[in-house]
XYZ file of C-alpha atoms in Angstrom:
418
model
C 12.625 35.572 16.875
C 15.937 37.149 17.744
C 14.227 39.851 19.560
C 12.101 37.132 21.903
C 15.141 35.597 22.633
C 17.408 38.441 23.206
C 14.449 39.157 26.120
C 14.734 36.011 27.374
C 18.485 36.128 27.741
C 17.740 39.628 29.458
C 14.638 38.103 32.011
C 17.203 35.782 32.661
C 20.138 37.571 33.663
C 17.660 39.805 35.610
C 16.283 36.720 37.997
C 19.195 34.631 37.926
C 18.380 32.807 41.306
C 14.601 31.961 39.675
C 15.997 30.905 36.325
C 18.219 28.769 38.525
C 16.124 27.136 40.464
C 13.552 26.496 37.196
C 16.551 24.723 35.692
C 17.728 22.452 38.462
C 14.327 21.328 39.433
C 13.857 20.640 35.776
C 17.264 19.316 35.297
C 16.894 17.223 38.308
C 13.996 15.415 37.840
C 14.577 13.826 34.063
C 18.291 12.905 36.057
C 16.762 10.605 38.712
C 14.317 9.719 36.020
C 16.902 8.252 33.737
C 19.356 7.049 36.654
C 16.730 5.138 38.542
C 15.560 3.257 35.030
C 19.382 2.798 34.438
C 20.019 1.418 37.416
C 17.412 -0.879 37.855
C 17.693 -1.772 33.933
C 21.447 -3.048 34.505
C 20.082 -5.566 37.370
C 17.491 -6.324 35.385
C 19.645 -7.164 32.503
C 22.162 -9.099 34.808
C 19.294 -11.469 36.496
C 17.613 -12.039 32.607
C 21.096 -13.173 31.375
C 21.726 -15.140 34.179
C 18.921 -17.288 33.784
C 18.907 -18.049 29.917
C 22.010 -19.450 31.020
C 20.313 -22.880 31.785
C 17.509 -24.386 29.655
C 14.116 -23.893 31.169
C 12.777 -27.666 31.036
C 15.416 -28.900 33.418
C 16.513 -29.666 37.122
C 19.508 -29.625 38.630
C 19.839 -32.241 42.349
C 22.350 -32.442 44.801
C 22.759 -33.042 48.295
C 22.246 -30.807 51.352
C 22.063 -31.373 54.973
C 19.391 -33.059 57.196
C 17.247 -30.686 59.015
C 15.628 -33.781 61.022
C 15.837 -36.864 63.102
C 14.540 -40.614 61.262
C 15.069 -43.922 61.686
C 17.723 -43.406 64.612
C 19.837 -40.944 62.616
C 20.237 -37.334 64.110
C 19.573 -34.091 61.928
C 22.780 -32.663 60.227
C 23.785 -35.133 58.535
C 25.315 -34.815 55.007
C 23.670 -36.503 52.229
C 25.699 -37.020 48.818
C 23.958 -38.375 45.700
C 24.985 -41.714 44.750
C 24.448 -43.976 41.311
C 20.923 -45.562 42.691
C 19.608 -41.970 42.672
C 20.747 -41.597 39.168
C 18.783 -44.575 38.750
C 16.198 -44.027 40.440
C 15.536 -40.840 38.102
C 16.016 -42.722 34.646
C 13.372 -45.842 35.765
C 11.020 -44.610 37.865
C 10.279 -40.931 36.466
C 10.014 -41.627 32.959
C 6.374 -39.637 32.706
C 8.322 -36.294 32.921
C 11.959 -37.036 32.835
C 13.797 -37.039 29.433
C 17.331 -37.086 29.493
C 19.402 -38.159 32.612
C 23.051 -36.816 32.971
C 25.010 -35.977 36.097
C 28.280 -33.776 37.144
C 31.400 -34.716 38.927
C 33.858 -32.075 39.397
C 37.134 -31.815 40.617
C 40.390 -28.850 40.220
C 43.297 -29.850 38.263
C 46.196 -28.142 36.301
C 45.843 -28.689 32.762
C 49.071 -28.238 30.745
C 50.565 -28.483 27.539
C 54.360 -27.854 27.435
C 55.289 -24.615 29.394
C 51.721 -23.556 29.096
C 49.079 -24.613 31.935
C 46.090 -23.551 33.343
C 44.471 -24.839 36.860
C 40.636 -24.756 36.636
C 37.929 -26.989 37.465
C 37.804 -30.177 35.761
C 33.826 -31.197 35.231
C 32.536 -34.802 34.160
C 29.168 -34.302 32.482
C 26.937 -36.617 30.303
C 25.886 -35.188 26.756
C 22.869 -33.414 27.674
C 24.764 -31.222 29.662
C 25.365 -29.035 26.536
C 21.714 -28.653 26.545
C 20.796 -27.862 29.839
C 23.508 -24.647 30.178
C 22.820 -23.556 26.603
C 27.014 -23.997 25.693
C 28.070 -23.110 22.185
C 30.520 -25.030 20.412
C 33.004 -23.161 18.461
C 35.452 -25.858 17.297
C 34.992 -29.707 17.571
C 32.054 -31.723 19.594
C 31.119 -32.272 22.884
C 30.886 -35.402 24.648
C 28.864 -37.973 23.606
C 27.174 -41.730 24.314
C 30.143 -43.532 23.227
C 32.551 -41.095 25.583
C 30.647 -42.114 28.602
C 30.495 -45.784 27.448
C 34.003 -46.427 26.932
C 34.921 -44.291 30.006
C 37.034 -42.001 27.049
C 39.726 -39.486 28.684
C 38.570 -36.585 26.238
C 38.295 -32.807 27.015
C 36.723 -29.407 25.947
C 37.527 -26.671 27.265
C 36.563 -22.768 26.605
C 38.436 -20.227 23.773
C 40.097 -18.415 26.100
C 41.222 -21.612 27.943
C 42.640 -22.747 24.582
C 44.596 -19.566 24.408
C 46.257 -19.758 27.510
C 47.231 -22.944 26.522
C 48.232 -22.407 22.709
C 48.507 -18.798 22.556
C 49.824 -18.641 18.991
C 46.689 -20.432 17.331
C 44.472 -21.857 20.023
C 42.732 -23.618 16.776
C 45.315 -25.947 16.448
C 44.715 -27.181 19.849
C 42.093 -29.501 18.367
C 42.537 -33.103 18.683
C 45.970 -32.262 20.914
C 46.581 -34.386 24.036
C 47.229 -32.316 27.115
C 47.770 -33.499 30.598
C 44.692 -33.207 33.061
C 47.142 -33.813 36.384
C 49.121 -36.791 35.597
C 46.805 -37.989 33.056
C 46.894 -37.507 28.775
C 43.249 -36.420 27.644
C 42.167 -36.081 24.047
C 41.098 -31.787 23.096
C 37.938 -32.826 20.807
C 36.118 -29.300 21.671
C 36.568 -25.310 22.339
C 33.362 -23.830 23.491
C 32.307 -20.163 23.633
C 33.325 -18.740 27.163
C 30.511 -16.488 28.428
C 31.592 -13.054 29.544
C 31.924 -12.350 33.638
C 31.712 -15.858 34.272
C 33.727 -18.412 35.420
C 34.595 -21.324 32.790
C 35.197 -24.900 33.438
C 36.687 -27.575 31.285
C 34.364 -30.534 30.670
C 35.202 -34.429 30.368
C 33.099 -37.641 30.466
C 31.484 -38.315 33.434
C 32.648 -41.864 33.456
C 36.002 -41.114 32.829
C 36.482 -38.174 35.428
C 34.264 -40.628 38.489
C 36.759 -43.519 37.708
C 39.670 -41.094 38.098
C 39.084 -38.978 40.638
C 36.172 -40.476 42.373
C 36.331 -43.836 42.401
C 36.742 -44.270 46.229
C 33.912 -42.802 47.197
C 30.313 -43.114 46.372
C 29.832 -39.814 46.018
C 28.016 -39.294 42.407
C 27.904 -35.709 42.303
C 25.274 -33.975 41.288
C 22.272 -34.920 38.926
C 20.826 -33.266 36.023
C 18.219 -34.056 33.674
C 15.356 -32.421 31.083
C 11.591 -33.061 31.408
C 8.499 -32.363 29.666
C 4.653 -32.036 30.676
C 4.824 -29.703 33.790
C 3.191 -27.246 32.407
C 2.462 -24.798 35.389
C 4.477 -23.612 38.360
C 1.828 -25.934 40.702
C 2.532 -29.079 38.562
C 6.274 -28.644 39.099
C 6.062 -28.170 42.397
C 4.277 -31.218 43.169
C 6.484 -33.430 40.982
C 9.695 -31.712 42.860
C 8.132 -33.232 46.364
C 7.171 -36.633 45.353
C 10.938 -36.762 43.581
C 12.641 -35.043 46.813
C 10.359 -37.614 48.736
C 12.058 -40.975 46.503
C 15.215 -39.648 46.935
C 14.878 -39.536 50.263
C 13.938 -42.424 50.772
C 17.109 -44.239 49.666
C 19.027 -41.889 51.932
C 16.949 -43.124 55.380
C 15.811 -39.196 55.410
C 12.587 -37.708 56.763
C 9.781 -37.952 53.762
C 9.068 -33.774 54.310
C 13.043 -32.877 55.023
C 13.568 -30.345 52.228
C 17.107 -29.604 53.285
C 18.578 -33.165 52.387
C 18.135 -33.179 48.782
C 18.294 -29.546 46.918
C 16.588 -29.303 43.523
C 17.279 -26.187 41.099
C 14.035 -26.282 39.495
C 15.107 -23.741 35.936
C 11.379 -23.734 35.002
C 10.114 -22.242 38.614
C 13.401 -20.082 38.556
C 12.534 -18.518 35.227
C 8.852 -18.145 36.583
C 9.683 -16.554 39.865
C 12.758 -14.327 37.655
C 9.790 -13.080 35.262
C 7.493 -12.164 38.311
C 10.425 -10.048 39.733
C 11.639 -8.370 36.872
C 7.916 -6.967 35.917
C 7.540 -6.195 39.883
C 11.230 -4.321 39.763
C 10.202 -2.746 36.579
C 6.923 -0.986 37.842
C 8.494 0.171 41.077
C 11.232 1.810 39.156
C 8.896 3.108 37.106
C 6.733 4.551 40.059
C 9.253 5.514 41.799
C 10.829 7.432 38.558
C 7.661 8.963 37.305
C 7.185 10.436 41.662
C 10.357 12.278 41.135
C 9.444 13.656 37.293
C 6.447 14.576 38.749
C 8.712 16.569 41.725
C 10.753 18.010 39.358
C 7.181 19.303 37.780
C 5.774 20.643 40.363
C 8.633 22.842 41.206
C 8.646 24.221 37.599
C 5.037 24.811 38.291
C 5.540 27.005 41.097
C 8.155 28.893 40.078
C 6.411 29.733 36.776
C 3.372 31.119 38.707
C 5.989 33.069 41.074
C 7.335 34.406 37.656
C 4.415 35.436 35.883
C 2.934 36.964 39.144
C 6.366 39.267 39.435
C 5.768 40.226 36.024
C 2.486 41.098 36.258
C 3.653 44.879 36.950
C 5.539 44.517 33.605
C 2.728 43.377 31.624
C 0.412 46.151 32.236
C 3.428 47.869 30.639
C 3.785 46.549 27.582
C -0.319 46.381 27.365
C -0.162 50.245 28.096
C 2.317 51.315 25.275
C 0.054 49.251 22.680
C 1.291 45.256 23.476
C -1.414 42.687 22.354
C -2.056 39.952 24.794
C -1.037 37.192 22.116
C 2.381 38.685 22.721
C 2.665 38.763 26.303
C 0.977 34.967 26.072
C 3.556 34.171 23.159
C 6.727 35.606 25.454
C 6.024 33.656 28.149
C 5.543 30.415 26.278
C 8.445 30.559 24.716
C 10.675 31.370 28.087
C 9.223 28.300 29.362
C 9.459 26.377 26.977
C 13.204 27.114 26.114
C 14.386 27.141 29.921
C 12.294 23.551 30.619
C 14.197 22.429 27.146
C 17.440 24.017 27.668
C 17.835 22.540 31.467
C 15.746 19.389 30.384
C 18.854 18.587 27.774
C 21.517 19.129 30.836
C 19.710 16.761 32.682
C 19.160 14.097 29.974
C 22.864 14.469 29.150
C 24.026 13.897 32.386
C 21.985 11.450 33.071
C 22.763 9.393 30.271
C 26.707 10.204 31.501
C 26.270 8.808 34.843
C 24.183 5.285 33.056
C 27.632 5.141 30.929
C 29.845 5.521 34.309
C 27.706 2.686 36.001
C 28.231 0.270 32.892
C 32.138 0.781 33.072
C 32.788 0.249 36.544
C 29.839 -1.899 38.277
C 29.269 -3.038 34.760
C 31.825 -5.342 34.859
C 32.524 -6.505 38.478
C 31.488 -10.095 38.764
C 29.999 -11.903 41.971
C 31.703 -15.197 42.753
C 29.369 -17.938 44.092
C 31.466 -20.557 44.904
C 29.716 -22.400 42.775
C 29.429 -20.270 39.757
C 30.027 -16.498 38.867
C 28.257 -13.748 37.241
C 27.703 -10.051 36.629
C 25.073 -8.267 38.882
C 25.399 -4.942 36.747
C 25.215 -5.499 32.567
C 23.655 -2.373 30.341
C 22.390 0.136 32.878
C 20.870 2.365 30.264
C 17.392 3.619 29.296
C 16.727 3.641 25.797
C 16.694 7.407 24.028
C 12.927 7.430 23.455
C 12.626 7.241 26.862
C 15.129 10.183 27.605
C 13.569 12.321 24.518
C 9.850 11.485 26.096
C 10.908 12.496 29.928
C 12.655 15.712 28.591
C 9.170 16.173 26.486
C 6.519 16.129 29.388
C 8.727 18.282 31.265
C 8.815 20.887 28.751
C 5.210 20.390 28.055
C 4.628 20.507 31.767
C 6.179 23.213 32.234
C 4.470 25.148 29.265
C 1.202 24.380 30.492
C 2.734 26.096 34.087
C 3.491 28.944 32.741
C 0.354 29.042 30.294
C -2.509 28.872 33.324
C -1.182 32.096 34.813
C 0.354 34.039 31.865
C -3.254 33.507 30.130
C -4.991 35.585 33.572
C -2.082 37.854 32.680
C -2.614 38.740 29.004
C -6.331 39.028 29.938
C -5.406 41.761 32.815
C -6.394 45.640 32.196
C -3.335 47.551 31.580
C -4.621 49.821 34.678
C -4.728 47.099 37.299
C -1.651 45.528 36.316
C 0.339 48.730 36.738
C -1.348 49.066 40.677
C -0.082 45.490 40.954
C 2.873 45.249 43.721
């Protein structure tokens, strides 16, 4: 074994530019391979997380702008939910609607002592907890008799409670702080999601009486359903609902600008669609550059065992069998396609790990939200260990085609071989 590889070290040094070029095409190929999956892996990951953010079986309405003319009023007008559209949901939906709830938000400073914080201040109802999937770490969240009794009570995230009580943010349980110039109640700390942005969470009643009770502005509207099973049956109950809601507004029956519905079932339906379709284009795309990378080690193998042609006849003259001239040339290959197939894995890998810490964690702000458009860009290592693997084997089987003619050559021709 030391004597095969001792040669190839030698063949190498000899042809340094074709043992070069073997190795980068090689090398190159499982790269892109594992970039390409890494890359579109991370966006992947980012648009999955971002929608198991919300529960599935629920909607999300609020107003928009008028793209048409009705009833003497001119397109481009603003139209902001009121309380008769929360109604409107809770009576005359009941066939698919569940739970009704609805958000008012507003920015405040919320201190305690020296310590303060200025974030959005959001007044939900109880299934709001549901619908964005929020996990409680200390304490409750708001509930029926909150909203009832118009209670000033607050929850806000961990990290928000350490900000505010660095020393044991625990303690801050059942604290009053001051929301503006108002005392509310701490009753909850929830679990702050990474790369996105947090907001602290009151009643609904208590935060429209407050801040909102001037206007008629209700915010936006969110509820849960059941029994639309398909992306056809939610469609049509989204236009008959848009439809209603237009109607108390004096808008056009088929203006889909006024009233805006974020439909999480159809999201997570569409989301599925274009993570398979990303997946198999990456996929294509990655398996058109292996299959680059392969072709160039197939060419310069037959280049290789054609040069060496002169050299077999050779080692057939002075008494070489052809399972050793087949043997030598199987092992080059497959020790330069594995050597150079490594180098590429590892760097590929490298550059996956440089893309998680820097785009990684650069969030996109929304105005309305936040969140990460890079998480995980890696490919798992099967996946590295089975690129590196067909290369080798493809190269092999290069090599083999050729070197197989060659073994099989009389020592006589070979030697008149240029």
């Amino acid at each position: 074994m030391r004597d095969i590889v001792s040669e190839i070290w030698s063949t190498a040094r000899r042809n340094k530019l074709r043992t070069t070029l073997t190795g980068f095409a090689v090398a190159w190929g499982i790269f892109m391979l594992i970039v390409l999956l890494g890359s579109g892996n991370g966006l992947i990951n980012a648009t999955i997380l971002q929608n198991q953010r919300f529960l599935s079986s629920s909607m999300i309405v609020y107003g928009g702008e008028t793209s048409k003319a009705y009833h003497g009023f001119k397109e481009g007008r603003w139209i902001n939910l009121q309380k008769r559209d929360i109604n409107t949901t809770e009576t005359e939906f009941k066939e698919n609607i569940d739970e009704v709830g609805a958000q008012y938000r507003t920015s405040a400073t919320i201190s305690l002592g020296q310590q303060y914080i200025s974030t959005s201040v959001c007044g939900v109802y109880p299934n709001h907890t549901k619908i964005e999937k929020m996990e409680m770490l200390y304490g409750r969240f708001i509930n029926d008799v909150d909203i009832n009794q118009s209670r000033k009570v607050l929850i806000v995230s961990n990290k928000q409670a350490k900000e505010l009580c660095p020393k044991d943010y625990k303690k801050l349980l059942g604290t009053y702080v001051k929301v503006g110039n108002f005392a509310f109640k701490v009753v909850g700390i929830y679990k702050e999601r990474e790369n996105s942005r947090a907001d602290a969470y009151s009643s609904y009643s208590a935060i429209k009486r407050i801040y909102g009770a001037k206007d008629d502005d209700a915010g936006r509207i969110e509820f849960t359903f059941h029994g639309l099973e398909s992306d056809g049956e939610n469609l049509e109950f989204e236009k008959a609902y848009r439809k209603r809601l237009n109607e108390n507004h004096h808008v056009h029956p088929e203006d889909e600008s006024a009233i805006w519905i974020r439909n999480n079932y159809r999201q997570s339906l569409q989301m599925d669609l274009a993570v398979k379709v990303i997946h198999t284009a990456l996929w294509v795309v990655g398996l058109l550059t292996l299959l680059s990378g392969i072709v160039g080690v197939s060419n310069i193998m037959l280049i290789t065992v054609k040069e060496r042609t002169h050299e077999f006849g050779i080692r057939k003259a002075i008494g070489a069998k052809p399972w050793s001239i087949l043997k030598l040339i199987i092992v080059e290959s497959v020790t330069i396609t594995t050597f150079f197939g490594y180098i590429g894995m590892v760097l590929g890998i490298a550059a996956n790990e440089y893309m998680d810490a820097t785009a990684g964690h650069q969030v996109a702000d929304f105005g309305a939200g936040s969140m990460a458009m890079f998480i995980d860009p890696t490919v798992g290592l099967d996946v590295c260990i089975e690129a590196t693997m067909v290369m080798v084997i493809a190269g092999t089987i290069a090599g083999l085609i050729p070197a197989f003619k060659a073994s099989k050559i009389r020592p006589i021709e070979a030697l008149r071989a240029d």
